[in-house]
Coordinates of C-alpha atoms in Angstrom, one line a residue:
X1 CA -0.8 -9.3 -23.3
X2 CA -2.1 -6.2 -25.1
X3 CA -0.1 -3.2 -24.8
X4 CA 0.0 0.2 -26.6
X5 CA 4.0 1.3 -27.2
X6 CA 4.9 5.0 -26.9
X7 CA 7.1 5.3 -30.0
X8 CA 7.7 9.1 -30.0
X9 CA 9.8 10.9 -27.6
X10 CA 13.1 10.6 -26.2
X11 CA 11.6 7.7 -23.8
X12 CA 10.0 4.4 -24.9
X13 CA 6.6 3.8 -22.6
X14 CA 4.9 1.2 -23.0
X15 CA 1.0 1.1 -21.7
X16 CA -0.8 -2.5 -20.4
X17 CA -3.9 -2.8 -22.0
X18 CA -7.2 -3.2 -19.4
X19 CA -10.8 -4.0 -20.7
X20 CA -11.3 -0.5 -20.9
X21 CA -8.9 2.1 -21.5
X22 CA -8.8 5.8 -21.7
X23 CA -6.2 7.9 -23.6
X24 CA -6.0 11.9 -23.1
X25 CA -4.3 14.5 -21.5
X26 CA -6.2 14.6 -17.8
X27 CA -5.0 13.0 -15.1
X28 CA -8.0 10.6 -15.1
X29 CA -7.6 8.6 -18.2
X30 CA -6.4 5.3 -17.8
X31 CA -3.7 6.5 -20.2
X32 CA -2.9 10.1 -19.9
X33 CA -0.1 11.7 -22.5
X34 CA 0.8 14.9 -22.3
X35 CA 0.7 15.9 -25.5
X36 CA -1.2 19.8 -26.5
X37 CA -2.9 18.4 -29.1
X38 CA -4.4 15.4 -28.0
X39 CA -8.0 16.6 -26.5
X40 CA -8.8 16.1 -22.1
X41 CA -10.5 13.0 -23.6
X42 CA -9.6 11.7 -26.7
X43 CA -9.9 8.4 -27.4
X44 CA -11.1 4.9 -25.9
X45 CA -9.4 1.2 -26.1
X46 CA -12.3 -1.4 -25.3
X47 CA -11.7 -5.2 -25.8
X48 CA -14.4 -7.1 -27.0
X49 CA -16.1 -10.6 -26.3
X50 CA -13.8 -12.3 -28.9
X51 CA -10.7 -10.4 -27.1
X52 CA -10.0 -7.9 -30.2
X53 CA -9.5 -4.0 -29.3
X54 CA -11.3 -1.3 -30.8
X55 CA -10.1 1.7 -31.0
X56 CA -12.8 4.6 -31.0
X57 CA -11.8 8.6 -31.3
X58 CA -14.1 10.5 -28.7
X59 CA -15.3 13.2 -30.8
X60 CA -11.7 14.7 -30.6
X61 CA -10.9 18.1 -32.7
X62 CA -7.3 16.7 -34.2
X63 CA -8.8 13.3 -34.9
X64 CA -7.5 9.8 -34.3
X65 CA -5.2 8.1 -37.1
X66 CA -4.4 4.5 -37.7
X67 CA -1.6 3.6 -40.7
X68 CA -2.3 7.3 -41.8
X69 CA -6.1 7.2 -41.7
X70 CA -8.2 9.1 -39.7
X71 CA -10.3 7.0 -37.9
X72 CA -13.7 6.9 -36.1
X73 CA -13.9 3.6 -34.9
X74 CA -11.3 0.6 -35.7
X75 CA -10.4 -2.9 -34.6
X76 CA -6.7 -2.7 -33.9
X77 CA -4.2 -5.6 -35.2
X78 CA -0.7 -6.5 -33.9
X79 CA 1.6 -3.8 -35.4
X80 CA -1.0 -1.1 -36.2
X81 CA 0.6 2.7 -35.7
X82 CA -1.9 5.1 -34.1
X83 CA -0.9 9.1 -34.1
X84 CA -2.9 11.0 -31.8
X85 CA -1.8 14.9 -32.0
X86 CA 1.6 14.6 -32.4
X87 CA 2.4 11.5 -30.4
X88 CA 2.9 8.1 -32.2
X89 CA 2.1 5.1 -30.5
X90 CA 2.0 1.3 -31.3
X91 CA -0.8 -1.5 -30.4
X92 CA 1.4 -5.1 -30.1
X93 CA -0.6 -8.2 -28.8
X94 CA 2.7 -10.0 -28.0
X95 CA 6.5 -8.5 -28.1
X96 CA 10.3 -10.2 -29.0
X97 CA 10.6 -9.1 -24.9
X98 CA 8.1 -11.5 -23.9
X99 CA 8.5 -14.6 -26.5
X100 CA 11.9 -14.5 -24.9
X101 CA 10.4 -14.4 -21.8
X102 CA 9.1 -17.5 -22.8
X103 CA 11.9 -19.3 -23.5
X104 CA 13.4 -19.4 -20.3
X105 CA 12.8 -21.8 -18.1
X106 CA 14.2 -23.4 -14.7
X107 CA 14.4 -26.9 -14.4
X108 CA 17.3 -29.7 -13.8
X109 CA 20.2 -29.3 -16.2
X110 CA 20.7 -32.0 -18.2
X111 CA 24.4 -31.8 -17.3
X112 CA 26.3 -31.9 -13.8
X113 CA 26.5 -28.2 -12.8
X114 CA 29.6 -27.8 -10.8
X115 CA 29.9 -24.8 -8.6
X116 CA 33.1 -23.1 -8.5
X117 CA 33.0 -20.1 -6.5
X118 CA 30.6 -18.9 -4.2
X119 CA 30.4 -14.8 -2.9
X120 CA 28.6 -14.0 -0.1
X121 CA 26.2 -11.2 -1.5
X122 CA 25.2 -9.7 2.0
X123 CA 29.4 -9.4 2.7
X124 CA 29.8 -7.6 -0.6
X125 CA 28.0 -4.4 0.4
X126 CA 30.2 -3.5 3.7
X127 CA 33.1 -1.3 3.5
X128 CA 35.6 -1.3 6.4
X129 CA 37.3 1.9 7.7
X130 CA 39.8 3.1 6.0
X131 CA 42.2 3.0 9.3
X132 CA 41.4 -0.9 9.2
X133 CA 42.3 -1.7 5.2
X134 CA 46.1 -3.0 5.5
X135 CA 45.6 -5.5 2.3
X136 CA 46.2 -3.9 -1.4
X137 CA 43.5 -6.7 -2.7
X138 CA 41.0 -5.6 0.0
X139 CA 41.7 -1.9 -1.3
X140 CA 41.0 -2.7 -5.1
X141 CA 38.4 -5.0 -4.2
X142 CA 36.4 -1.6 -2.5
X143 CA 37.6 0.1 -5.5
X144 CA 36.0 -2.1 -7.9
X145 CA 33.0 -2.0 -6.1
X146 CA 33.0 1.9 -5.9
X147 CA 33.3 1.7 -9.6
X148 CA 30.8 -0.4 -10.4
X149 CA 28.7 1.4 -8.4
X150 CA 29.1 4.5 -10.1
X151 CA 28.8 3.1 -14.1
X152 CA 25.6 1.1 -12.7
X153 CA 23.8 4.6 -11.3
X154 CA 24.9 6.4 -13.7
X155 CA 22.9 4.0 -16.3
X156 CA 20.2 3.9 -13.7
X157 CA 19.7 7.2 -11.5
X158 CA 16.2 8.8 -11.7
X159 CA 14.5 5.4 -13.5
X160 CA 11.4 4.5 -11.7
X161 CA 9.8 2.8 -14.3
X162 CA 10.7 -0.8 -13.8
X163 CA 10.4 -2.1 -17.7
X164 CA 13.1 0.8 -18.2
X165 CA 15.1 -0.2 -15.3
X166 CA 15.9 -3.6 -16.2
X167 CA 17.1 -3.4 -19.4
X168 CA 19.6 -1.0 -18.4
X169 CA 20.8 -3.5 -15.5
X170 CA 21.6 -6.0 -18.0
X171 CA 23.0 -3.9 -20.3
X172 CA 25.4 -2.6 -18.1
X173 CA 26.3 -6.0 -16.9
X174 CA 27.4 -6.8 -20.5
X175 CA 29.6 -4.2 -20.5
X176 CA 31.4 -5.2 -17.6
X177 CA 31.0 -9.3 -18.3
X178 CA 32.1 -10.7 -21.4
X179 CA 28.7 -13.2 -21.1
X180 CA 26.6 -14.4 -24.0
X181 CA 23.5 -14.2 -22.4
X182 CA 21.4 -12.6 -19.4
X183 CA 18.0 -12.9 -17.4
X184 CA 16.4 -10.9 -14.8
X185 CA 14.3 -12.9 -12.7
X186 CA 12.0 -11.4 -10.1
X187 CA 9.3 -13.2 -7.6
X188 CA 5.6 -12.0 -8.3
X189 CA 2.6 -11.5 -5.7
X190 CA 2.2 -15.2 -5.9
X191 CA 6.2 -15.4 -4.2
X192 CA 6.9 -17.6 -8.0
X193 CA 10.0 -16.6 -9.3
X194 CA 9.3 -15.0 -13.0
X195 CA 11.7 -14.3 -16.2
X196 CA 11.2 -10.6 -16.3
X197 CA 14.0 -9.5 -18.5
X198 CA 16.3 -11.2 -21.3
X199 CA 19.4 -10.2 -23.2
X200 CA 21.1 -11.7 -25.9
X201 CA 24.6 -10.4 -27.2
X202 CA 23.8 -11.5 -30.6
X203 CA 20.7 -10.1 -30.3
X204 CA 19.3 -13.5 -31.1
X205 CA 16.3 -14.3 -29.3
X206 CA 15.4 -17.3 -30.2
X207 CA 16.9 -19.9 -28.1
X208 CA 15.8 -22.0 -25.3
X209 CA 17.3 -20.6 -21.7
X210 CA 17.6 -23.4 -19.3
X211 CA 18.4 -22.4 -15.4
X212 CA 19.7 -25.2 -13.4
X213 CA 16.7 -25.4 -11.0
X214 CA 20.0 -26.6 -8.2
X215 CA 21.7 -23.4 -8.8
X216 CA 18.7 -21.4 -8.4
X217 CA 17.7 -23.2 -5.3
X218 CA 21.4 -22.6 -4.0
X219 CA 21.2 -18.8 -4.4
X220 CA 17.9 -19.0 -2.8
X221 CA 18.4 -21.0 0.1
X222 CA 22.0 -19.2 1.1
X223 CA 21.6 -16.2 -0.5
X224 CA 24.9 -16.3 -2.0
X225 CA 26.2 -15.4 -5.6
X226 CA 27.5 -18.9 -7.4
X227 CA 29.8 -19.3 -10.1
X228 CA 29.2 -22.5 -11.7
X229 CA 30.1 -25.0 -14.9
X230 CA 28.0 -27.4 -16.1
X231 CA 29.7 -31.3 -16.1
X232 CA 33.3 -31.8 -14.7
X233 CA 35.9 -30.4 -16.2
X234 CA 38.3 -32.8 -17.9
X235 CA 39.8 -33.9 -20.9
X236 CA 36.7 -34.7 -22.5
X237 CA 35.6 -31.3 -23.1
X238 CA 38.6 -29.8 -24.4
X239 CA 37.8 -29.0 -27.3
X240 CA 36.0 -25.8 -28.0
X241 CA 33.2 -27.7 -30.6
X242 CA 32.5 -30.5 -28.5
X243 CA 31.3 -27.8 -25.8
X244 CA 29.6 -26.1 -27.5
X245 CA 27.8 -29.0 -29.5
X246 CA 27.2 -30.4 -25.7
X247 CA 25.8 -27.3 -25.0
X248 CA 28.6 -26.9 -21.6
X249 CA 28.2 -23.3 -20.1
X250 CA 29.6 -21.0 -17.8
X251 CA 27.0 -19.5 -16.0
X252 CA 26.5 -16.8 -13.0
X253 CA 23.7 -16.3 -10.5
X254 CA 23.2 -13.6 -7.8
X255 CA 20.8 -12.9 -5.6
X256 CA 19.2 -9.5 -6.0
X257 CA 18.9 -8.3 -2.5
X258 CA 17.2 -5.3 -0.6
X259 CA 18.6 -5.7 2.8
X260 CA 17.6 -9.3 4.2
X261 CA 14.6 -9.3 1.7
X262 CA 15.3 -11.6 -1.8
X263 CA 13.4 -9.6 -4.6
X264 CA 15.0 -12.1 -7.6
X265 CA 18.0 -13.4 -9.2
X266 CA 20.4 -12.1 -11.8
X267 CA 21.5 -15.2 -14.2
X268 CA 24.2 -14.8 -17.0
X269 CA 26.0 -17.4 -19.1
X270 CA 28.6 -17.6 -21.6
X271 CA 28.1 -21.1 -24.4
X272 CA 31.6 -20.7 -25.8
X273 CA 33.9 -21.4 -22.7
X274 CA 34.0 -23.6 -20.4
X275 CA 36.1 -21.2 -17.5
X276 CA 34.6 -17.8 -19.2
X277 CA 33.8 -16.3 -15.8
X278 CA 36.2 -15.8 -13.4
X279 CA 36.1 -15.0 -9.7
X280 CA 36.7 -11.3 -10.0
X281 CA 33.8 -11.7 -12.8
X282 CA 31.4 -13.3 -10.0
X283 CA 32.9 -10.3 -7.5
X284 CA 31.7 -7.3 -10.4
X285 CA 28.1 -9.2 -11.0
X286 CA 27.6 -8.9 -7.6
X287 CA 28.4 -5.6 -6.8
X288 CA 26.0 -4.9 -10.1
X289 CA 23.2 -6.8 -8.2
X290 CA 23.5 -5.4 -5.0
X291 CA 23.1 -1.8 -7.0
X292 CA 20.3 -3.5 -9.1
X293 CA 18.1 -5.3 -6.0
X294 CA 18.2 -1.0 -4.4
X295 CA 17.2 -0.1 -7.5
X296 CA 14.6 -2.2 -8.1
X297 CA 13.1 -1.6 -5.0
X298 CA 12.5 2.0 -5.3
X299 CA 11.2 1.3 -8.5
X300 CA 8.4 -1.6 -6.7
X301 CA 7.8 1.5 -4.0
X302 CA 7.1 4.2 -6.7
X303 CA 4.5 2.1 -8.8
X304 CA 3.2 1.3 -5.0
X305 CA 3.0 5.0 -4.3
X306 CA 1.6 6.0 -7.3
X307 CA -1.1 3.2 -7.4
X308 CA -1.8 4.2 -3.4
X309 CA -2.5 7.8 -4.7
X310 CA -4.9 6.5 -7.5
X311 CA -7.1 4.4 -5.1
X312 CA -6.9 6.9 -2.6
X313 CA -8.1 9.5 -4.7
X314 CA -10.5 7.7 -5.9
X315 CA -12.2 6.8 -3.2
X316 CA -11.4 9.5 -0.7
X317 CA -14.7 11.4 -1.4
X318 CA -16.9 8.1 -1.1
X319 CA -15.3 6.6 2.1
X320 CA -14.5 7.3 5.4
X321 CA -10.7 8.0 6.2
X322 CA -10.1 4.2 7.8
X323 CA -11.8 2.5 5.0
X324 CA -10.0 4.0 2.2
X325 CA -6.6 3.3 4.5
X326 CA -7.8 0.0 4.5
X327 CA -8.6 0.1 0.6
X328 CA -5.3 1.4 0.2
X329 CA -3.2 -1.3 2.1
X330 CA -4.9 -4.1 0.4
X331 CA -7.0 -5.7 4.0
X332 CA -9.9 -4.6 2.1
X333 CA -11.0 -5.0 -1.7
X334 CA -13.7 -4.1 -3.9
X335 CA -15.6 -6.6 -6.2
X336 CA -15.4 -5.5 -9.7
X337 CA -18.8 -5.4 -11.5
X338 CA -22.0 -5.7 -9.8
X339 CA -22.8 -8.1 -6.9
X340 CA -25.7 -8.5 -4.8
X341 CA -25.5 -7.6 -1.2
X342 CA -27.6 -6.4 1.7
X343 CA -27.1 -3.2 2.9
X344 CA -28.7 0.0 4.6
X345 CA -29.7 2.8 2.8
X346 CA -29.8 6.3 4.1
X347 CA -31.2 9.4 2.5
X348 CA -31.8 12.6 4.1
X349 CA -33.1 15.8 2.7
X350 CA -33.7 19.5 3.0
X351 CA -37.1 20.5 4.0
X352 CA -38.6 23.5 2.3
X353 CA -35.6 23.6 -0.2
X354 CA -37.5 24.4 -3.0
X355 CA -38.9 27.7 -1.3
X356 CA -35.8 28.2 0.2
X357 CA -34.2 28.2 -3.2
X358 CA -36.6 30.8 -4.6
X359 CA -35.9 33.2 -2.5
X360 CA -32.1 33.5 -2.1
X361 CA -29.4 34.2 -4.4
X362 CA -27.7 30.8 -6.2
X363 CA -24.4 31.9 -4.6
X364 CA -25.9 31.8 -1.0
X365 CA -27.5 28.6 -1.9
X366 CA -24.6 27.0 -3.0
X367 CA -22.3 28.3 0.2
X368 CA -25.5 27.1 2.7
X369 CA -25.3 23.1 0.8
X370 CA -21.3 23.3 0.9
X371 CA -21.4 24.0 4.9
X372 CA -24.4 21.7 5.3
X373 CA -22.5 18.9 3.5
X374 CA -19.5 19.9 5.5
X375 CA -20.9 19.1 8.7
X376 CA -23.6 15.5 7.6
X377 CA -20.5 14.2 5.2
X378 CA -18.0 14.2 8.4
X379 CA -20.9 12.6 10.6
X380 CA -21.2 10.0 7.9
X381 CA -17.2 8.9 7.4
X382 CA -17.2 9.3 11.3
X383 CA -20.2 6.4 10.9
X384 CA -18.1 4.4 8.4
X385 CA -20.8 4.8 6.0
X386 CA -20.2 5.3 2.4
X387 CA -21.5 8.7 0.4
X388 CA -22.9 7.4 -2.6
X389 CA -24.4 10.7 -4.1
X390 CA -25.7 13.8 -3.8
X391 CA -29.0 15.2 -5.6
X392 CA -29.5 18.5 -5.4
X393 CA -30.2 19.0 -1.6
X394 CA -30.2 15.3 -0.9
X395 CA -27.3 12.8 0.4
X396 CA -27.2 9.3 -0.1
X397 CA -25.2 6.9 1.9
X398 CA -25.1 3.0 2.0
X399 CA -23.4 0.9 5.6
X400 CA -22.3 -2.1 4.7
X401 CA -20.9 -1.8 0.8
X402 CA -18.6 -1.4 -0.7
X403 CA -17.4 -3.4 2.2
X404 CA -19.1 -5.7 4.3
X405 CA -20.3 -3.9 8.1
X406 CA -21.1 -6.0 11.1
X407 CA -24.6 -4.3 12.5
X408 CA -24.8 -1.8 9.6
X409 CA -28.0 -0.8 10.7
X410 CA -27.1 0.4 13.8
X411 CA -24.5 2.2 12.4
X412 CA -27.1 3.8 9.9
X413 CA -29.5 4.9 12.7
X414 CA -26.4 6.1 14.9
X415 CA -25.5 8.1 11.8
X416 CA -28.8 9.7 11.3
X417 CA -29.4 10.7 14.8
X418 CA -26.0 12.6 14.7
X419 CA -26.6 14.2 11.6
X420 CA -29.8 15.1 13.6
X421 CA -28.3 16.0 16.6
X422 CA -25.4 18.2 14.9
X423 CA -27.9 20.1 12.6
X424 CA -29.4 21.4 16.2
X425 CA -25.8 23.1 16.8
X426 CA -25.5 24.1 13.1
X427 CA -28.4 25.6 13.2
X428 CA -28.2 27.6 16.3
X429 CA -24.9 29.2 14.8
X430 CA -27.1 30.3 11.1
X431 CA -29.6 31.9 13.8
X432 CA -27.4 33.7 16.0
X433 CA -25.4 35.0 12.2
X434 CA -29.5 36.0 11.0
X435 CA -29.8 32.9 8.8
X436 CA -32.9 30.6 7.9
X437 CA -31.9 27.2 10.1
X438 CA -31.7 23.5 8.2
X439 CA -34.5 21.4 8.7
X440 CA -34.1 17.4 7.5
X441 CA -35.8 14.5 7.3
X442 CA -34.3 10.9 6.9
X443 CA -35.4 7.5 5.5
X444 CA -33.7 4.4 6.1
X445 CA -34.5 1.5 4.4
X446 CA -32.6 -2.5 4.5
X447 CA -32.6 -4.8 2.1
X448 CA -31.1 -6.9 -0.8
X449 CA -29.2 -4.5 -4.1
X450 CA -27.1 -4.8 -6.7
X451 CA -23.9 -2.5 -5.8
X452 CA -21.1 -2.0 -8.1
X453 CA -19.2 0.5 -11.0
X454 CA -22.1 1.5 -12.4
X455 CA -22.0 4.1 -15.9
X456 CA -20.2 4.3 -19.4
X457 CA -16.6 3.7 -20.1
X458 CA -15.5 7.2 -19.5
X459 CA -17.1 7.7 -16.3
X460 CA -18.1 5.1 -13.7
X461 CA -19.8 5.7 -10.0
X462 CA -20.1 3.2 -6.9
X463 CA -23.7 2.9 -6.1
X464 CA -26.1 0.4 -5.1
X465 CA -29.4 -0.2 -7.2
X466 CA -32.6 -2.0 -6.6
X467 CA -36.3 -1.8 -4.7
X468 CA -34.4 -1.4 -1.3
X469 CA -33.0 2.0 -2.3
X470 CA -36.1 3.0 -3.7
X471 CA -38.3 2.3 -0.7
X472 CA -35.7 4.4 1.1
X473 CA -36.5 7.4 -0.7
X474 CA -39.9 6.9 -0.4
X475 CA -39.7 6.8 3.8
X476 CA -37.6 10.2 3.3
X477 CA -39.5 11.7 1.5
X478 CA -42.9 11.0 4.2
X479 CA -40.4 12.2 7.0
X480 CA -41.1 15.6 8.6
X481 CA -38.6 18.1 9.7
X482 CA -36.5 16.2 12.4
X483 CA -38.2 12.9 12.0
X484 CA -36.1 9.5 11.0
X485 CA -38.3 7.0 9.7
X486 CA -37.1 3.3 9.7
X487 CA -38.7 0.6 7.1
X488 CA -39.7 -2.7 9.0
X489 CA -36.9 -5.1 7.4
X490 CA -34.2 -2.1 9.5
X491 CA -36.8 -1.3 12.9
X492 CA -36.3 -5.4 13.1
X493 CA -32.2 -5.4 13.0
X494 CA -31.9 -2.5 15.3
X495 CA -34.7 -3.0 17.6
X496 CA -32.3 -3.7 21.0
X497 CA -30.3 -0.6 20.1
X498 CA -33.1 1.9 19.3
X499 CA -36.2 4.2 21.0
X500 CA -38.7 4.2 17.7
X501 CA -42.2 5.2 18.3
X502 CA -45.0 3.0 15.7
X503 CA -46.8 5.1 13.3
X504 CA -50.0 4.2 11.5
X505 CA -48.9 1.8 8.2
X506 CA -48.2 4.4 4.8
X507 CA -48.7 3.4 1.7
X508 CA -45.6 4.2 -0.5
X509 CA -45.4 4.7 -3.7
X510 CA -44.9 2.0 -5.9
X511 CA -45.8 -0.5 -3.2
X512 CA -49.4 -2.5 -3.4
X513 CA -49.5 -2.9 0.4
X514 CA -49.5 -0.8 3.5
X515 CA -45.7 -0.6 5.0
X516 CA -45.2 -1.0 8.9
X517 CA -43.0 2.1 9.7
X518 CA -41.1 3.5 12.9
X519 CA -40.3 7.0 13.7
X520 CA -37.0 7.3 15.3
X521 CA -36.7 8.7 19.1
X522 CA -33.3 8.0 20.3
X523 CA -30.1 5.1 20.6
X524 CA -30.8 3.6 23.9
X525 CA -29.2 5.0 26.3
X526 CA -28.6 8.5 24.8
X527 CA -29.7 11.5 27.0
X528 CA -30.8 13.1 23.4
X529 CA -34.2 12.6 21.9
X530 CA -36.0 14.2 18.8
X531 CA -38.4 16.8 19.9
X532 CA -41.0 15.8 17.9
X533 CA -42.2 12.2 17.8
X534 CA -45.7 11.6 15.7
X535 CA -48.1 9.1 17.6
X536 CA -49.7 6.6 16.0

């Protein structure tokens, strides 16, 4: 995995590298640093078909450097050292963190492991009053807990950043534990439980970590921190070379715990006794865990927030208020790239604009579209449509991507007789203030498009392109003040739901044949009609 490290600075960030990566100071790079001297945009990470990253500067005024040169364009290798401004970062293809990573594994021990002592994690986070504490050992037992509670947030308090977080888990655990070794372990999306962070006293990282798979299913199942050995302890292994030529360990394991809900396991071992851990040791790794599994936990809810606020942002001025709530909350999901699907295009525009345009002011133009908008993008979100664009005077609007939409053509020909319907009332409130009233016309067109993230690297839209969309322009742009006219391919899918009177066949442009067309009158069963219909 491809990351760039932040080296400069009190904090060490590190960045996951995506296909296509953005560094600057706004918010809506992919990696934003907030550094004066790096430009809004300054410079793009895009991996390749033969999975190398190139690095190219955007045109930024204090340039781009690689090992000291200034660089337009580059293929970054493991260890290169970029300096944007005055921040230095580094471009690693693999890390120490993750070959360690690597080296852990969970399967049967090759030895008997031996469980000593067992702690009930869930047990360990209660305090009783302190009118019912009549035991010293119960007293510094709460005591010990209270401590460890406070050297473990200390170390911790205000870290959100989860690849910060557990490091400084473990490396407060080794300075309570006397332990050789240490791994985080957390469950992914998948529910698989993952190696997510490793420590080494020695600082050696090159050795195999084996998990007794038994142990890990005992912590699992019960919930319950377990101090274990592995073979029996006898006569045979009294001798301090013999262990550690057998490779006999003491070993801990403790459920990390956020209420009822297992997030991982904390493992530590020790290669150089046989007894190393004690049962007060077991007692102080658990009181670390149950710190760590609250810790963690805020840290999995601010990543959640902060991604939330990303999608939401994103899409909040495309989608209705229920879709992107569904976006959000993962029910719903976006196909990355391109895809062909059918949907229903709508396009409406402003009569007379051009005309309209000449003779007012560009400030009074520009307050008239923002009200207009106002009032057709509400009707539209209220429709579950999706705004695609707007051009000038024009809107846009697909039912039935990004998202799939049972009966999207209804829904389109719903939405386009409210827009109609509520430009009546807008209008009679521009007449009564002395102002020109809004006069539209709408095309609505079905049919088969290729929707998707469509742009350059730096700036992508959702839109649908094909025929279909272009057909639906032309039928807007034949449609008179008040009129909606409906292609064939949507007149056939809405036909027991609509009033549409037949016109005479149009050619369009672009199209060799005559197209069969339908002028709008009403949903069936509305008291509201258009007040112009055009016969045949």
């Amino acid at each position: 995995m491809a990351k760039l490290i932040l080296t400069s600075g009190e904090q060490r960030q590190e960045f996951e590298l995506a296909a296509i990566n953005t560094i600057g100071r706004h918010p809506d790079n992919s990696i934003q640093i907030l550094d004066r001297i790096i430009s809004k945009e300054h410079a793009q990470i895009l991996k390749g078909g033969d999975g190398r990253f190139l690095l190219r500067d955007l045109g930024s005024l204090n340039g781009t450097y690689v090992a000291g040169s200034r660089v337009s364009e580059v293929n970054l290798k493991h260890g290169d050292e970029l300096v944007l401004g005055s921040t230095h970062l580094m471009f690693v293809e693999h890390t120490e963190t993750e070959e360690s990573l690597n080296r852990v594994t969970i399967a049967p021990s090759s030895l008997e492991s031996i469980v000593r002592h067992k702690v009930d994690a869930a047990a360990q986070r209660d305090f009783l009053p302190e009118k019912q504490v009549f035991d010293i050992e119960v007293l510094r037992r709460d005591y010990e807990k209270l401590r460890i509670g406070h050297e473990l947030g200390r170390a911790i308090v205000g870290v959100l950043d989860l690849e910060q977080l557990l490091p400084r888990i473990l490396d407060k655990a080794f300075d309570l534990l006397l332990a050789d070794r240490g791994v985080i372990l957390l469950y992914d999306q998948d529910g698989k439980l993952t190696p997510r962070y490793v420590k080494h006293r020695t600082g050696r990282e090159d050795d195999q970590i084996v998990i007794s798979k038994s142990i890990i299913a005992e912590v699992e199942q019960q919930k319950k921190a377990v101090l274990s050995s592995d073979a029996t302890m006898d006569s045979r292994f009294s001798g301090a070379h013999s262990i550690i030529m057998q490779g006999i360990r003491s070993t801990m394991c403790v459920p990390l715990l956020h209420g009822d809900e297992l997030l991982g396991i904390m493992h530590m071992d020790s290669q150089i006794a046989t007894n190393a851990f004690t049962e007060k040791d077991l007692q102080i790794f658990t009181g670390i865990a149950a710190q760590a599994g609250v810790a963690i936990q805020n840290a999995r809810l601010a990543k959640k927030i902060e991604s939330e606020t990303r999608t939401r942002a994103q899409f909040q001025r495309l989608l209705s208020p229920n879709l992107v709530e569904q976006l959000v909350s993962g029910k719903l999901h976006l196909e990355k790239g391109g895809e062909l699907r059918e949907v229903t295009i709508l396009i409406s525009d402003i009569r007379g604009f051009t005309s309209m345009s000449e003779k007012k002011e560009p400030a009074e133009i520009v307050q008239m579209l923002n009200e207009y908008f106002e009032v057709m993008v509400e009707i539209l979100f209220r429709a579950q449509g999706t705004l695609d664009k707007y051009v000038g005077d024009e809107i846009m609007a697909l039912f039935g991507a990004p998202v799939d939409m049972p009966d999207a053509p209804v829904h389109a020909v719903r939405c386009a007789v409210d827009m109609q319907k509520a430009l009546r009332e807008f209008n009679r409130t521009r007449i009564a203030e002395g102002l020109d009233p809004i006069k539209i016309g709408i095309g609505i067109n079905t049919g088969r498009v290729i929707c998707g993230a469509i742009g350059s690297s730096r700036t992508l839209q959702y839109t649908a392109i094909g025929d279909a969309v272009n057909t639906a322009s032309r039928l807007c742009s034949i449609a008179k003040q008040g009129e909606i006219i409906l292609s064939e391919s949507t007149m056939r899918r809405v036909a027991d739901h609509v009033d549409a009177v037949t016109m005479a066949p149009v050619r369009l442009k672009g199209k060799e044949n005559e197209q069969q067309v339908y002028n709008v009158v009403g949903m069936k069963g509305d008291e509201w009609r258009q007040e112009r219909t055009r016969p045949m």
